[in-house]
Coordinates of C-alpha atoms and ligand atoms in Angstrom, one line a residue:
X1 CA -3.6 -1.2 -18.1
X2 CA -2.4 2.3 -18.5
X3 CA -4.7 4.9 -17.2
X4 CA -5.9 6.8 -20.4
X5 CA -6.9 10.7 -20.5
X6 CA -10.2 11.8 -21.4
X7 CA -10.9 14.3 -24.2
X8 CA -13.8 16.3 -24.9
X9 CA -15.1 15.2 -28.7
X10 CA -18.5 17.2 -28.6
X11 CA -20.6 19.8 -27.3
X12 CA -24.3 20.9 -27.0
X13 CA -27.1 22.9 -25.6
X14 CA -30.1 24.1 -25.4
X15 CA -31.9 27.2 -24.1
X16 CA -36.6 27.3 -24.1
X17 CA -37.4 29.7 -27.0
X18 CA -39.1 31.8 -24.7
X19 CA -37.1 35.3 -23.4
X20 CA -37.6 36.8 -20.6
X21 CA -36.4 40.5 -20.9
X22 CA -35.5 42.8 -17.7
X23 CA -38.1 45.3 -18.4
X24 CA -40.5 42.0 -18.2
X25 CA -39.3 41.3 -15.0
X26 CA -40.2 44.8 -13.7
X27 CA -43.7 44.2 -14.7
X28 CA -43.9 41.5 -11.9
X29 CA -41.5 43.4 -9.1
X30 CA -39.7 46.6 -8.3
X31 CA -37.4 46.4 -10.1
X32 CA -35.3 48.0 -13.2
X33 CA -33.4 46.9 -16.2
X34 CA -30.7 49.3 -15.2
X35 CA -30.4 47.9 -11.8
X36 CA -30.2 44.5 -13.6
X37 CA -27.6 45.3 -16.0
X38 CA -25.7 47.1 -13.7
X39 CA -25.3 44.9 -10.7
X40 CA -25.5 41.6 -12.8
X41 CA -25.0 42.3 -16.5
X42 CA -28.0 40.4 -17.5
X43 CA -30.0 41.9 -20.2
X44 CA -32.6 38.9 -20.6
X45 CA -32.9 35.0 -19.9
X46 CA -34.7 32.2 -21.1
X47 CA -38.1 30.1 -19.2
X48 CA -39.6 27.3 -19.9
X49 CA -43.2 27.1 -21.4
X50 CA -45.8 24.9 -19.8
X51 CA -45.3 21.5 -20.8
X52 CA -41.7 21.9 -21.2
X53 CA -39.3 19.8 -19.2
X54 CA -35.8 20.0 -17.7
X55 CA -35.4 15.9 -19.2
X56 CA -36.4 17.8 -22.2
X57 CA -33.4 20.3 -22.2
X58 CA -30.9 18.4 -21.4
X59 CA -32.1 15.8 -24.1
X60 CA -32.2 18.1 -27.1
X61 CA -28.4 19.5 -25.4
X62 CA -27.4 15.8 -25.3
X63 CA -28.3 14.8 -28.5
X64 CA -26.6 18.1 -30.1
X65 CA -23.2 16.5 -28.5
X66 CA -23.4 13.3 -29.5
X67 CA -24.2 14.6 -33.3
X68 CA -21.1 16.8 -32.4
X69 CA -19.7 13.6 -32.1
X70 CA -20.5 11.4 -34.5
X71 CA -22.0 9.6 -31.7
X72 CA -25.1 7.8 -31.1
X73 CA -26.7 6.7 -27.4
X74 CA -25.5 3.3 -27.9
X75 CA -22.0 4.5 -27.7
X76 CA -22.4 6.2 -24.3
X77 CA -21.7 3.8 -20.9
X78 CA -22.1 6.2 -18.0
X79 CA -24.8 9.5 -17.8
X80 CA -23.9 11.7 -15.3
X81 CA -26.0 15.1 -14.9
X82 CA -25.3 17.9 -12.5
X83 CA -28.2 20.0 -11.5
X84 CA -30.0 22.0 -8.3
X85 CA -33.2 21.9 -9.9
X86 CA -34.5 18.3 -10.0
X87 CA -37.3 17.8 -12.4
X88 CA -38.7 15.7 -9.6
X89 CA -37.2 15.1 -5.9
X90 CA -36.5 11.7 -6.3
X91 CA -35.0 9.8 -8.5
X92 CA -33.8 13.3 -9.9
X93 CA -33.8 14.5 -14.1
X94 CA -31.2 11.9 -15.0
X95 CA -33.6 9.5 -15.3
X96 CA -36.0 11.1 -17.3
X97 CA -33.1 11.6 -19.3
X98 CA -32.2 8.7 -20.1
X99 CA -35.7 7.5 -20.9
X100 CA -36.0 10.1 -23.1
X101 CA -32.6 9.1 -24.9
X102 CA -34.0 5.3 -25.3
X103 CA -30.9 4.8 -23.1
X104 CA -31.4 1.0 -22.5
X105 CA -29.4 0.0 -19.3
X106 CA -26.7 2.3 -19.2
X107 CA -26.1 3.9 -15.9
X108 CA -27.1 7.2 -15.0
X109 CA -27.0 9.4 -11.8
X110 CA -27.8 13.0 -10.8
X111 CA -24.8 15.1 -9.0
X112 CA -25.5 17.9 -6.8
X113 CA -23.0 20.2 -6.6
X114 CA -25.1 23.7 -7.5
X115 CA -23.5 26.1 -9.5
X116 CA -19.9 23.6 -9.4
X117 CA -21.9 20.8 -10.6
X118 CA -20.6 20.2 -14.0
X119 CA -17.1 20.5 -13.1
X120 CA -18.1 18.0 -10.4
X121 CA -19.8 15.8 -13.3
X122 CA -16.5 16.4 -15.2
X123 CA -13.9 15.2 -12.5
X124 CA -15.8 12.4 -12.1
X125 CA -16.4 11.4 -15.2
X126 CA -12.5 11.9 -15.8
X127 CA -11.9 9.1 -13.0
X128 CA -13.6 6.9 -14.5
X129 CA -12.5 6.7 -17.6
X130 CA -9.1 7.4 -16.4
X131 CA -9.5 4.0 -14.6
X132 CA -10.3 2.0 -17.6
X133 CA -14.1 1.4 -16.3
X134 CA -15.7 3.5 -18.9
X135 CA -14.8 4.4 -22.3
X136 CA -17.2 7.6 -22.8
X137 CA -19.5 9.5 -20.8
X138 CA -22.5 11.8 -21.3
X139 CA -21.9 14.8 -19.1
X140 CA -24.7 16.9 -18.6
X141 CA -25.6 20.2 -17.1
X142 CA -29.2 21.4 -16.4
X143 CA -31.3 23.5 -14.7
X144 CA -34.9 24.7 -14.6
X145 CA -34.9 27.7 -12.4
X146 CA -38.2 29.7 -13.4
X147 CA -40.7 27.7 -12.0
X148 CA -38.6 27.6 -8.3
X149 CA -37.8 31.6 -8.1
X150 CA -39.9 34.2 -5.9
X151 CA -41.1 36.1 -9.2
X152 CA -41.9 39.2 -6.8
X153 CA -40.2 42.0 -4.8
X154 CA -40.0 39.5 -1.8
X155 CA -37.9 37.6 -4.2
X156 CA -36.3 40.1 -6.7
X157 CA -32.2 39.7 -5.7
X158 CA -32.4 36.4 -6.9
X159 CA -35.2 36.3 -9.1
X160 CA -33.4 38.4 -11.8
X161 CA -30.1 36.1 -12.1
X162 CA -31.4 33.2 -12.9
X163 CA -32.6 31.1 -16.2
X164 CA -33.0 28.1 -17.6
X165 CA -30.9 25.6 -19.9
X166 CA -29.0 22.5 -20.8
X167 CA -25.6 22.0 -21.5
X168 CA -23.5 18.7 -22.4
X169 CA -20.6 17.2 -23.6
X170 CA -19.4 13.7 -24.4
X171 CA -16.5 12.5 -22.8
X172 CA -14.4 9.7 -24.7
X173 CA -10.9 8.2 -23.2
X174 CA -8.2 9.1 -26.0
X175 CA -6.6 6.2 -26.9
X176 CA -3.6 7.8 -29.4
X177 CA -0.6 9.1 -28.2
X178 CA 0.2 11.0 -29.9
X179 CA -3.0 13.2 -29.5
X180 CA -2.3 15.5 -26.0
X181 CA -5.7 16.6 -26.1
X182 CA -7.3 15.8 -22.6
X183 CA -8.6 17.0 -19.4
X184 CA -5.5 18.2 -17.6
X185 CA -5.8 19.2 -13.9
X186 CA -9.2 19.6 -12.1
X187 CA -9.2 20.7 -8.8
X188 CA -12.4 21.0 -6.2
X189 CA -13.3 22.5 -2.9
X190 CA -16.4 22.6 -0.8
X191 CA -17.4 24.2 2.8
X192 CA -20.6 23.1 4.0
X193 CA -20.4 25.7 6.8
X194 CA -22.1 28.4 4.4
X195 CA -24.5 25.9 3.4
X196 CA -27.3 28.3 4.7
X197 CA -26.1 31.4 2.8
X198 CA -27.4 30.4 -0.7
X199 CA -30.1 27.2 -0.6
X200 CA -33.3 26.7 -0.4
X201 CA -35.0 25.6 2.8
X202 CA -37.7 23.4 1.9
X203 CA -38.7 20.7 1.1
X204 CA -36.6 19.4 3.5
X205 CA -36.3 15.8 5.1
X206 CA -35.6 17.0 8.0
X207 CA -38.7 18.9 8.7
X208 CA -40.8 17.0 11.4
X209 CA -43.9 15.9 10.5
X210 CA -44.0 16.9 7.0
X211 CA -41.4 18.4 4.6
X212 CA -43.6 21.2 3.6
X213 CA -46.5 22.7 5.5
X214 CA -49.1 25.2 4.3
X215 CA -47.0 28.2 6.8
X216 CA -43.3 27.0 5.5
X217 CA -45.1 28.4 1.8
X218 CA -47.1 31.5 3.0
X219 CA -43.9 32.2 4.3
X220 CA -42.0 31.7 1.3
X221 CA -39.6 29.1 2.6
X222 CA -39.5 27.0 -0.4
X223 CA -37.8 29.9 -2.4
X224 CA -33.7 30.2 -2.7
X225 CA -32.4 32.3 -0.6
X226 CA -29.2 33.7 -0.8
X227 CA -26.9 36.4 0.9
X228 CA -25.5 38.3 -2.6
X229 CA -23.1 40.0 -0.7
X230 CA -21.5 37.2 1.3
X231 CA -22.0 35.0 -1.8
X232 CA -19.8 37.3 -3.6
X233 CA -16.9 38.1 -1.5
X234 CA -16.6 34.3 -1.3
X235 CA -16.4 33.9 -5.0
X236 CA -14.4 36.8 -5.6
X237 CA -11.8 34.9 -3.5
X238 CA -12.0 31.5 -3.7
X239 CA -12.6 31.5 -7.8
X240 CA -8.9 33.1 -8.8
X241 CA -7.3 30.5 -5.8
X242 CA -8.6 27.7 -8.0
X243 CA -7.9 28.4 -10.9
X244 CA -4.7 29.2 -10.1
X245 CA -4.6 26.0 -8.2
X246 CA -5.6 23.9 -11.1
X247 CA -3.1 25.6 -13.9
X248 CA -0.6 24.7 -11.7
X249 CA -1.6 20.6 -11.1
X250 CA -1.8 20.7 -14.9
X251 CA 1.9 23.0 -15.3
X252 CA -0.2 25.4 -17.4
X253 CA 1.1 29.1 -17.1
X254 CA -1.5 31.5 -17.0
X255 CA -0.5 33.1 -20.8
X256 CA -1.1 30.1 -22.5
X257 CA -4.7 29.8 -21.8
X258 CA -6.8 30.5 -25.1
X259 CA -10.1 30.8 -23.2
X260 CA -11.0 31.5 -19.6
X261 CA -14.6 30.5 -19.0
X262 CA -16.0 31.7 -15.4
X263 CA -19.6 30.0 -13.9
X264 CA -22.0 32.6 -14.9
X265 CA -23.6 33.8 -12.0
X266 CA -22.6 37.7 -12.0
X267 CA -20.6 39.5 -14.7
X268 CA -19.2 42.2 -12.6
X269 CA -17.5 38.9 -10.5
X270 CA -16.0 37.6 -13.6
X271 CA -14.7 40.6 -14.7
X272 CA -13.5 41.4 -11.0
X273 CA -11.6 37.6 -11.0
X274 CA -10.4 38.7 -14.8
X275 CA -9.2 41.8 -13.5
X276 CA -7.3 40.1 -10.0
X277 CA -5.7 38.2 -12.7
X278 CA -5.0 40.6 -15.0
X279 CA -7.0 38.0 -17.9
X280 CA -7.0 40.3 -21.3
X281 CA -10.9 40.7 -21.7
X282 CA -10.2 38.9 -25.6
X283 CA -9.5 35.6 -23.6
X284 CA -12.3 35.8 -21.5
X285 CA -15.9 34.3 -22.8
X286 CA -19.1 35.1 -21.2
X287 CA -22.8 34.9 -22.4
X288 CA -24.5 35.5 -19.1
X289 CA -26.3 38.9 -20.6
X290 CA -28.6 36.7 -22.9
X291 CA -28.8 33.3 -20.8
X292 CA -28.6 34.6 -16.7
X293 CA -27.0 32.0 -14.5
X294 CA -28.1 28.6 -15.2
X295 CA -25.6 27.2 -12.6
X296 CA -24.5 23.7 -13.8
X297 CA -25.7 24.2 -17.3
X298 CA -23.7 27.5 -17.5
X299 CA -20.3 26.2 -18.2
X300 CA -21.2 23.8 -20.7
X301 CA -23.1 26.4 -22.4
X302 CA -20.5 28.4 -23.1
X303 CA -18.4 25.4 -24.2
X304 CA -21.0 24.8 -26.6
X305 CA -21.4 28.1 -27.7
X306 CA -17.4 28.8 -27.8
X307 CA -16.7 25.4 -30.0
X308 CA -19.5 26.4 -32.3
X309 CA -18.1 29.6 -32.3
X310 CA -14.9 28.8 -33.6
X311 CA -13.6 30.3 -30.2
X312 CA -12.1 27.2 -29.3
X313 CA -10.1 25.0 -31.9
X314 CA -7.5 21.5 -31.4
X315 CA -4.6 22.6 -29.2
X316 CA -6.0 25.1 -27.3
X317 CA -5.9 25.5 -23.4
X318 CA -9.6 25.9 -22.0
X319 CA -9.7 26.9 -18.3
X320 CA -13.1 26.8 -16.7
X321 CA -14.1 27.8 -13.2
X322 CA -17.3 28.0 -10.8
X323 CA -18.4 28.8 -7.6
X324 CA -21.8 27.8 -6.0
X325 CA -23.8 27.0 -3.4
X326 CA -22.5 24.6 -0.9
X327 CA -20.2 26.5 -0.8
X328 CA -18.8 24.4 -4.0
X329 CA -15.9 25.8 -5.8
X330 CA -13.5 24.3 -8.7
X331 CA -11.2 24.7 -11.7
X332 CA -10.9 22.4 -14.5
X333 CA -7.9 23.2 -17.4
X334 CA -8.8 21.2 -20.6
X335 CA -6.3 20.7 -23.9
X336 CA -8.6 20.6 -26.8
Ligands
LIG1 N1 -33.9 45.2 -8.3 C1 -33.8 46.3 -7.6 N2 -33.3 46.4 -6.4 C2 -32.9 45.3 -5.8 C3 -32.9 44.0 -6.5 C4 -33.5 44.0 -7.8 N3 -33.6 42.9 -8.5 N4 -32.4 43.1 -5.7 C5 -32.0 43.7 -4.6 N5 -32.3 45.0 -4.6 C6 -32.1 46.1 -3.7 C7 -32.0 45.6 -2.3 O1 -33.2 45.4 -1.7 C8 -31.1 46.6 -1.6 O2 -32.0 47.7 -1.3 P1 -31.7 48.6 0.1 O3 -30.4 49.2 -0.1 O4 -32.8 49.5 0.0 O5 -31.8 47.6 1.2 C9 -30.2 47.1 -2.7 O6 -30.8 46.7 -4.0 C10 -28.8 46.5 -2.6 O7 -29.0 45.1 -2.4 P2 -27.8 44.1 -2.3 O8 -28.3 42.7 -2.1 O9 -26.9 44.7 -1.3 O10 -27.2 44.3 -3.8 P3 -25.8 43.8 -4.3 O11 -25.0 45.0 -4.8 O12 -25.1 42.9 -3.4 O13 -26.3 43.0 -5.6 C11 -26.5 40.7 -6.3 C12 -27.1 41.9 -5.5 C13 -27.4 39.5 -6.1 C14 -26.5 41.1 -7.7 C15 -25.1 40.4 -5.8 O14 -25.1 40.4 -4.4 C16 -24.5 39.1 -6.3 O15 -24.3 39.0 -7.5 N6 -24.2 38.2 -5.4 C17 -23.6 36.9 -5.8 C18 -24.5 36.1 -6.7 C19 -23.9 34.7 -6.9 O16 -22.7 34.6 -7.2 N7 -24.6 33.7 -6.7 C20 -23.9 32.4 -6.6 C21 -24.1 31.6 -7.7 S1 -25.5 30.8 -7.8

């Protein structure tokens, strides 16, 4: 059988109604909404409200993309959802998911690849449609950071970048062709050696006797933890390499990308990888200042957002690229 590209035939997302404004933050820890906008250009994000679940996002973001569709959960064979925020340890928020979908039997799995994870869920998700063993896929991005952050001083550097919110698309194989709409090229790194320079602690398995003690928690262990500035010399670096990596496995020249969407953890790193790559800001798409980062869910997002937008239409050449903890890095080039 001929393998058989896969095309992107709907978006969705969703974001909690509740926003959480800079100058809020400042009411819990020193901190300003200049610092904010200026080191991050984040103006506000979104948090959950009690009650409200991560299955819960992703299912109102999933259901947007199959409607995108013309698709209903019966038409879906594979669920694949990339987040660093399970809503429980084990077996993940996939599950939930899929319960909440009335999913029947189809198969679903959680991917861990932080802030890369939907381009993870993407490439693999490609693969196997590619190889004939599914025929569309439910790829989902999520992630409930609020209730996980230090929401004091102790925690402010990374308190203030992040948010919460779902982001999907269905993946369908394209059986015309004629149609050269696809994924293209993705390409994928990851360096466990700076594992410990963005990730949280604990719980860990690994902790002997218990994964989470009473001292691990007055100490703050269970919080991320991250090293902004190391974080961001990395993906200053590593995030134009890929790209440029990828648009060339997919013979894509850099001028005929429509729309450049960056992971959005840090606006003055997407305009610095814009700027490396001398990307005309009108090709560039970001929503970070409303949303924060909501590592896998950001990319799919801004797909979401873009295609209802009108930013993105048949033809065009999307290139999206993250960069996460792990380290995780990759580049995915898309023909709509
Ligand atoms: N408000 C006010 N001051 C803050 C603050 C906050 N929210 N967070 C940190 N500071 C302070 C620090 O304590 C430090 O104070 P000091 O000089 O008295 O020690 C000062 O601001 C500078 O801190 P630093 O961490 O060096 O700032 P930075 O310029 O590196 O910016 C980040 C911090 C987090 C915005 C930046 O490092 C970053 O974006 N890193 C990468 C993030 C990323 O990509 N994450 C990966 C994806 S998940």
């Amino acid at each position: 059988m001929p393998s058989k590209r896969a095309k992107i035939v709907g978006t969705g997302m969703c974001v909690p109604e509740r926003v959480v404004t800079n100058d809020e933050l400042a009411g819990m820890m020193d901190t300003t909404d200049e610092w904010i906008q200026q080191r991050t250009g984040i103006k506000e994000r979104r948090w959950i409200t009690p009650g409200q679940m991560p299955a819960d996002l992703a299912g109102e973001a999933s259901l947007a993309a199959l409607e995108r569709a013309g698709l209903g959960i019966e038409d879906i064979d594979f669920i694949l959802l990339g987040t660093l925020s399970s809503q429980h340890e084990f077996p993940g928020t996939s599950f939930f998911l899929h319960e909440r979908l009335s999913a029947g039997e189809i198969p679903c799995i959680d991917l861990r690849a932080q802030c890369s994870g939907f381009l993870y869920a993407l490439n693999f998700a490609d693969s196997l449609i590619q190889s004939g063993k599914c025929r569309r896929i439910l790829v989902v991005g999520c992630e409930v950071h609020s209730t996980g952050i230090d929401p004091t001083t102790r925690g402010r550097d990374v308190a203030v970048i992040f948010g919460d919110g779902a982001g999907a698309v269905i993946l369908e194989a394209n059986e015309d062709d004629d149609d050269p709409a696809g994924i293209l090229h993705v390409r994928l790194h990851a360096q466990g050696k700076h594992a410990r320079r963005l990730w949280i602690e604990a719980p860990a398995s690994g902790e002997w006797p218990c994964r989470i003690s009473k001292e691990m928690i007055d100490e703050g262990r269970h919080f991320p933890k991250m090293e902004g500035k190391y974080v961001f010399k990395h993906a200053v670096t590593r995030m134009p390499e890929v790209l440029t990596e990828a648009l060339a496995g997919a013979s894509i020249k850099l001028d005929d990308v429509s729309l450049f969407l960056f992971h959005q953890a840090n606006l003055r790193i997407n305009e610095y990888v814009a700027g490396k790559l001398e990307i005309p800001d009108d090709r560039l798409f970001n929503n970070i200042e409303r949303y924060g980062n909501c590592s896998a869910a950001s990319i799919p997002m801004l797909l979401a957002e873009a295609d209802r937008e009108g930013l993105i239409t048949s033809g065009h050449i999307i290139s999206m690229t993250a960069f996460g903890s792990g380290f995780t890095w990759g580049s995915a080039v898309v023909r709509w």
